[in-house]
Coordinates of C-alpha atoms in Angstrom, one line a residue:
M1 CA -1.5 9.4 26.1
P2 CA -5.1 10.0 25.1
D3 CA -5.8 9.8 21.4
E4 CA -6.9 13.4 21.3
V5 CA -3.7 14.7 22.9
W6 CA -1.6 12.7 20.4
E7 CA -3.6 13.9 17.4
E8 CA -3.2 17.4 18.6
F9 CA 0.6 17.0 18.7
L10 CA 0.5 15.7 15.1
R11 CA -1.4 18.6 13.9
T12 CA 0.8 21.2 15.7
S13 CA 4.0 19.5 14.5
A14 CA 2.9 19.1 10.9
D15 CA 4.8 22.2 9.7
G16 CA 8.1 20.5 10.4
A17 CA 7.0 17.2 8.6
G18 CA 8.6 18.0 5.4
D19 CA 12.1 17.5 7.0
A20 CA 11.2 14.2 8.6
P21 CA 13.5 11.2 7.7
R22 CA 12.6 9.3 4.6
E23 CA 13.3 5.7 3.7
P24 CA 15.9 5.7 0.9
S25 CA 15.5 3.8 -2.5
A26 CA 17.8 3.5 -5.3
R27 CA 18.1 3.5 -9.1
A28 CA 18.5 0.2 -11.0
R29 CA 22.2 0.6 -11.6
E30 CA 22.7 1.0 -7.9
T31 CA 20.5 -1.7 -6.6
A32 CA 22.8 -4.8 -7.2
A33 CA 25.6 -3.2 -5.3
R34 CA 23.2 -2.2 -2.5
L35 CA 21.7 -5.6 -2.2
R36 CA 25.1 -7.2 -2.0
S37 CA 26.0 -5.1 1.0
E38 CA 22.6 -5.6 2.8
P39 CA 21.9 -8.5 5.1
A40 CA 19.8 -11.2 3.5
E41 CA 16.0 -10.8 3.8
P42 CA 13.9 -13.7 4.7
A43 CA 12.5 -15.2 1.4
P44 CA 12.4 -12.1 -0.7
W45 CA 11.5 -12.5 -4.4
R46 CA 11.8 -10.3 -7.3
A47 CA 9.9 -10.0 -10.6
P48 CA 12.2 -11.0 -13.4
T49 CA 13.5 -8.3 -15.6
S50 CA 15.6 -8.6 -18.9
A51 CA 19.2 -8.4 -19.1
S52 CA 18.9 -4.9 -20.8
A53 CA 16.3 -3.7 -18.1
S54 CA 16.9 0.0 -17.1
V55 CA 15.4 -0.8 -13.6
R56 CA 15.3 -4.0 -11.4
P57 CA 12.1 -3.4 -9.2
R58 CA 12.5 -5.0 -5.7
T59 CA 9.3 -6.8 -4.9
R60 CA 8.0 -8.5 -1.7
K61 CA 4.9 -10.2 -0.8
G62 CA 3.5 -11.1 2.6
W63 CA 0.5 -13.4 2.4
Y64 CA -1.7 -13.6 5.5
V65 CA -5.0 -15.2 6.3
A66 CA -7.4 -13.7 8.7
G67 CA -8.1 -16.4 11.4
F68 CA -11.5 -15.1 12.8
A69 CA -11.3 -17.1 16.0
A70 CA -7.7 -16.0 16.7
A71 CA -8.3 -12.4 15.8
L72 CA -11.5 -12.3 17.9
A73 CA -9.8 -13.7 20.9
L74 CA -6.9 -11.1 20.5
L75 CA -9.4 -8.3 20.3
F76 CA -11.1 -9.3 23.6
V77 CA -7.7 -9.4 25.3
A78 CA -6.1 -6.5 23.9
V79 CA -9.0 -4.0 23.6
D80 CA -8.5 -0.8 25.6
P81 CA -11.5 -0.2 28.0
G82 CA -11.1 3.5 27.5
G83 CA -11.4 3.1 23.8
V84 CA -14.9 1.8 24.1
V85 CA -16.2 4.9 25.7
G86 CA -18.0 7.0 23.2
W87 CA -18.2 4.2 20.5
S88 CA -21.0 5.1 18.3
G89 CA -23.2 2.7 16.2
D90 CA -21.7 3.8 13.0
G91 CA -18.5 1.9 13.6
D92 CA -16.5 5.1 14.5
R93 CA -15.4 6.6 17.8
A94 CA -17.0 9.9 18.8
G95 CA -15.0 12.9 17.6
A96 CA -13.0 13.7 14.5
P97 CA -11.3 11.1 12.4
L98 CA -7.5 10.8 12.7
A99 CA -5.3 13.5 11.7
Q100 CA -3.3 12.8 8.5
E101 CA -0.1 10.7 8.8
T102 CA 2.8 13.0 8.2
E103 CA 5.7 10.6 9.4
R104 CA 6.2 7.0 10.3
P105 CA 4.1 6.2 13.4
T106 CA 5.8 4.8 16.5
E107 CA 3.0 2.7 17.6
A108 CA 0.4 0.3 15.9
P109 CA -3.3 1.5 16.2
P110 CA -4.9 0.4 19.4
A111 CA -7.4 -2.3 19.5
E112 CA -10.8 -1.3 18.5
A113 CA -14.1 -2.2 20.2
D114 CA -15.3 -5.6 19.2
G115 CA -17.6 -5.8 16.3
R116 CA -18.1 -7.7 13.2
P117 CA -18.3 -5.7 9.9
T118 CA -21.7 -5.4 8.3
L119 CA -23.0 -4.3 4.9
A120 CA -24.1 -1.1 6.5
D121 CA -21.0 -0.7 8.6
P122 CA -18.2 -2.5 6.7
F123 CA -15.3 -0.9 8.8
R124 CA -16.8 -1.8 12.1
G125 CA -14.3 -3.1 14.6
S126 CA -11.4 -1.9 12.6
P127 CA -8.8 0.9 12.9
A128 CA -9.9 2.0 9.4
A129 CA -13.2 3.2 10.9
R130 CA -11.2 6.4 11.8
W131 CA -9.4 6.6 8.6
A132 CA -10.2 8.8 5.6
S133 CA -11.5 7.5 2.3
G134 CA -9.8 7.3 -1.0
T135 CA -7.0 9.8 -1.7
A136 CA -8.1 11.9 1.4
G137 CA -6.0 9.4 3.5
I138 CA -2.9 9.9 1.5
T139 CA -0.8 12.7 2.8
V140 CA 1.0 14.8 0.2
P141 CA 3.8 16.9 1.7
P142 CA 4.5 20.6 0.8
A143 CA 6.4 21.0 -2.4
R144 CA 9.9 22.5 -2.6
A145 CA 12.3 22.8 -5.5
T146 CA 14.2 19.6 -5.7
G147 CA 16.7 18.3 -8.2
W148 CA 15.9 19.5 -11.8
M149 CA 12.3 20.5 -10.7
T150 CA 11.0 23.8 -9.7
E151 CA 8.5 24.0 -6.7
P152 CA 5.4 24.0 -9.0
E153 CA 6.8 21.1 -11.0
V154 CA 7.4 19.1 -7.8
A155 CA 3.9 19.9 -6.7
R156 CA 2.5 18.6 -10.1
A157 CA 4.6 15.4 -9.8
L158 CA 3.4 14.6 -6.3
T159 CA -0.1 15.1 -7.5
R160 CA 0.5 12.8 -10.5
T161 CA 2.0 10.2 -8.2
R162 CA -1.1 10.2 -6.1
D163 CA -3.2 10.0 -9.3
F164 CA -1.3 6.8 -10.0
L165 CA -2.2 5.4 -6.6
A166 CA -5.8 6.2 -7.2
A167 CA -5.8 4.7 -10.6
S168 CA -4.1 1.5 -9.6
G169 CA -5.7 0.9 -6.1
L170 CA -8.9 2.9 -5.9
D171 CA -10.5 3.1 -9.4
P172 CA -13.8 1.3 -9.2
A173 CA -13.6 -0.2 -12.6
V174 CA -10.1 -1.6 -11.9
L175 CA -11.2 -3.0 -8.6
R176 CA -13.8 -5.0 -10.5
G177 CA -11.1 -6.3 -12.7
A178 CA -10.8 -3.8 -15.6
R179 CA -7.5 -3.0 -17.3
P180 CA -5.8 -0.1 -15.4
E181 CA -5.2 2.1 -18.3
K182 CA -5.1 5.4 -16.5
A183 CA -2.3 4.0 -14.2
I184 CA -0.3 2.5 -17.1
A185 CA -0.6 5.8 -19.0
L186 CA 1.5 7.4 -16.2
M187 CA 4.4 4.9 -16.5
N188 CA 7.3 5.7 -18.8
P189 CA 6.7 3.8 -22.0
H190 CA 10.4 3.6 -22.6
Q191 CA 10.7 1.4 -19.6
K192 CA 10.4 -1.8 -21.6
D193 CA 10.9 -4.3 -18.8
V194 CA 8.2 -2.9 -16.7
R195 CA 5.9 -2.5 -19.7
T196 CA 6.6 -6.2 -20.5
F197 CA 5.9 -7.3 -16.9
V198 CA 2.6 -5.3 -16.7
S199 CA 1.4 -6.6 -20.1
T200 CA 2.2 -10.3 -19.1
A201 CA 0.8 -10.0 -15.6
L202 CA -2.6 -8.6 -16.8
S203 CA -2.9 -11.3 -19.6
K204 CA -1.2 -14.3 -18.1
P205 CA -0.9 -13.8 -14.3
G206 CA 1.5 -16.1 -12.6
K207 CA 4.0 -16.4 -9.6
D208 CA 6.6 -14.3 -11.6
H209 CA 4.1 -11.9 -13.1
D210 CA 1.5 -11.0 -10.6
P211 CA -0.5 -7.8 -11.3
L212 CA -1.3 -7.5 -7.6
L213 CA 2.0 -6.2 -7.0
L214 CA 1.0 -3.0 -8.7
F215 CA -2.8 -3.1 -8.9
S216 CA -5.7 -3.9 -6.8
R217 CA -8.2 -6.2 -8.5
F218 CA -11.1 -8.5 -7.5
D219 CA -12.9 -11.2 -9.5
P220 CA -16.5 -10.0 -9.8
A221 CA -17.6 -13.6 -10.0
Q222 CA -16.2 -14.2 -6.5
A223 CA -16.5 -11.0 -4.6
R224 CA -18.2 -7.7 -4.6
L225 CA -17.1 -4.3 -3.0
V226 CA -19.3 -3.3 -0.1
G227 CA -20.4 0.5 -0.4
N228 CA -18.5 3.1 -2.2
E229 CA -15.5 3.6 0.0
V230 CA -12.0 2.3 0.4
R231 CA -10.3 3.4 3.6
T232 CA -6.7 4.4 3.3
R233 CA -3.8 5.7 5.5
G234 CA -0.4 6.6 4.3
R235 CA 1.9 9.3 3.0
L236 CA 4.2 10.4 0.1
S237 CA 7.7 11.6 0.6
Y238 CA 10.3 12.7 -1.8
R239 CA 14.1 13.4 -2.2
E240 CA 16.6 14.2 -5.0
G241 CA 17.5 10.9 -6.8
R242 CA 20.1 10.1 -9.2
D243 CA 20.9 12.6 -11.9
G244 CA 18.9 15.3 -10.2
A245 CA 15.6 13.2 -10.5
L246 CA 12.7 13.7 -8.1
E247 CA 12.3 10.4 -6.3
V248 CA 8.9 9.9 -4.6
T249 CA 8.1 7.1 -2.2
A250 CA 4.4 6.2 -1.5
D251 CA 3.7 4.0 1.6
V252 CA -0.1 3.5 1.8
T253 CA -2.3 0.8 3.5
Y254 CA -5.7 0.2 1.6
V255 CA -8.7 -1.5 3.3
Y256 CA -11.3 -3.1 1.1
P257 CA -14.6 -4.3 2.5
L258 CA -16.1 -7.1 0.4
A259 CA -19.1 -9.5 0.4
P260 CA -19.6 -12.8 -1.6
A261 CA -20.5 -12.1 -5.2
G262 CA -23.5 -14.4 -5.1
G263 CA -25.2 -12.4 -2.3
G264 CA -25.4 -12.7 1.5
D265 CA -24.6 -10.4 4.2
E266 CA -21.2 -11.6 5.2
V267 CA -18.5 -9.0 5.1
V268 CA -14.7 -9.4 5.2
R269 CA -11.9 -7.1 4.6
V270 CA -8.8 -7.3 2.4
I271 CA -5.9 -5.2 3.6
A272 CA -3.1 -4.3 1.2
R273 CA -0.1 -2.3 2.2
R274 CA 2.0 -1.1 -0.8
E275 CA 5.3 0.8 -0.8
T276 CA 6.0 2.2 -4.4
V277 CA 9.0 4.2 -5.4
V278 CA 9.1 6.2 -8.6
S279 CA 11.5 8.6 -10.3
W280 CA 10.4 11.7 -12.2
D281 CA 13.4 12.0 -14.4
D282 CA 15.2 14.8 -16.3
P283 CA 14.3 14.2 -19.9
S284 CA 17.7 15.7 -20.9
K285 CA 19.4 12.9 -19.0
V286 CA 16.9 9.9 -19.1
T287 CA 14.6 8.8 -22.1
T288 CA 11.2 9.4 -20.9
E289 CA 8.0 11.0 -21.9
K290 CA 6.5 14.2 -20.4
G291 CA 4.1 13.5 -17.4
T292 CA 5.4 9.9 -16.9
F293 CA 7.5 8.4 -14.3
T294 CA 10.1 5.5 -14.1
L295 CA 9.2 2.8 -11.8
L296 CA 11.9 2.0 -9.3
S297 CA 10.6 -0.5 -6.9
Y298 CA 7.3 -1.9 -5.6
K299 CA 6.4 -4.0 -2.5
L300 CA 3.2 -5.6 -1.2
D301 CA 2.0 -7.0 2.1
M302 CA -1.5 -8.5 1.8
T303 CA -4.1 -9.9 4.3
N304 CA -7.0 -12.0 3.4
G305 CA -6.5 -11.8 -0.4
G306 CA -5.7 -15.4 -1.0
C307 CA -2.8 -17.9 -0.4
D308 CA -3.1 -20.0 -3.5
E309 CA -1.4 -19.7 -6.8
P310 CA -1.7 -16.2 -8.3
T311 CA -4.8 -15.6 -10.4
G312 CA -4.5 -11.9 -11.1
Y313 CA -7.1 -11.2 -8.4
F314 CA -7.3 -10.8 -4.6
R315 CA -9.5 -13.7 -3.5
P316 CA -10.9 -13.0 0.0
R317 CA -12.0 -16.0 2.2
F318 CA -15.6 -16.1 3.1
G319 CA -17.4 -18.4 5.6
G320 CA -15.3 -17.7 8.7
G321 CA -12.5 -19.7 10.0
G322 CA -8.9 -19.4 8.3
A323 CA -6.1 -21.6 9.4
N324 CA -2.5 -20.6 9.9
T325 CA -0.7 -22.2 6.9
D326 CA 2.7 -21.0 7.8
P327 CA 4.8 -23.8 9.4
N328 CA 6.6 -21.2 11.5
G329 CA 3.4 -19.8 12.9
R330 CA 4.2 -16.3 11.7
R331 CA 1.7 -13.5 12.7
T332 CA 1.3 -10.0 11.7
D333 CA -0.9 -6.9 12.4
P334 CA -1.9 -5.6 9.0
Y335 CA -2.6 -2.1 10.6
D336 CA 0.8 -1.7 12.0
R337 CA 2.7 0.8 10.0
T338 CA 5.6 1.4 12.4
A339 CA 8.2 -0.5 10.3
P340 CA 9.1 -0.4 6.6
L341 CA 7.9 -3.4 4.6
D342 CA 11.4 -4.8 4.5
E343 CA 11.3 -5.1 8.4
G344 CA 7.6 -6.2 8.8
G345 CA 8.2 -9.9 8.6
G346 CA 6.7 -10.5 5.2
G347 CA 8.1 -12.8 2.7
D348 CA 6.5 -15.6 0.7
G349 CA 4.0 -18.0 2.1
C350 CA 1.1 -17.5 4.4
G351 CA 0.8 -16.3 8.0
T352 CA -2.0 -15.4 10.3
A353 CA -3.3 -11.8 10.7
T354 CA -3.9 -10.9 14.4
R355 CA -6.9 -8.8 13.2
S356 CA -8.7 -7.9 10.0

């Protein structure tokens, strides 16, 4: 099916998107029972929480290195000749950008025409060349009264959830390593286990306290962002949660173009897909503060952000190359959004990205 036909279908079917199936999540007191009933996931790991924690966030990290030679070979083999027609010098295909994502896609993005990213065109050769920038790439569904919230209240909660995504993954100062104060301000201050995790992760990052699970950060001494755009693709969905709460799930892929901090014209991309589930609780049933949410779960799959011990920063690899460091030879397409993160083959350790 040609891209333009598929995009027209998406646009004309958007009115029904609000009823699309949504991936379920759960409150903390249901998590243990659910996990016992689920099949074991390959090498999952969870941020530690205290015995009195009100929520036990499920976390998952897939670490991938972008092997340039392998990715280049795959692009040459897999590229769709029809996709090259109309390719413009600015790294985008002729025509409008992709329509917003309103439900889980059924196919991975097609291979793009070959081309290495440059300082002037950092998304060249990537599906992100057709994605929107910043919050414009994050679809917010129409609001309807849900649980304890009226329609306007749901709309406000969805907007604030998107604000958290912007403050944690798009804020220029945070991307340069600053403390994500705006994002933290949206988190329920009475959720002590999460507050402790965030505080420890930002001050003493480590394997069990990695701030990258929630926030995108780069060490300005190692890498600099190229241009003023971060390309995104993803969506919010919501349902009624426990005790009538509004439970919102955000599934978003972020593409960050970077160059070496010391100068030079080499450009690489870090790709982070995050799934974050939050609960906007009824204050008559849950201890919370107005305008804040309870964090239920967070997951991350990351490409070209470093495979060493956590430092609190994404650390992209420059200089080309990139070996497969996973003994099982695991490969992944970081632009493929067809499966939930649980089913994407992530887990600990490093694999090889088929493209970057």
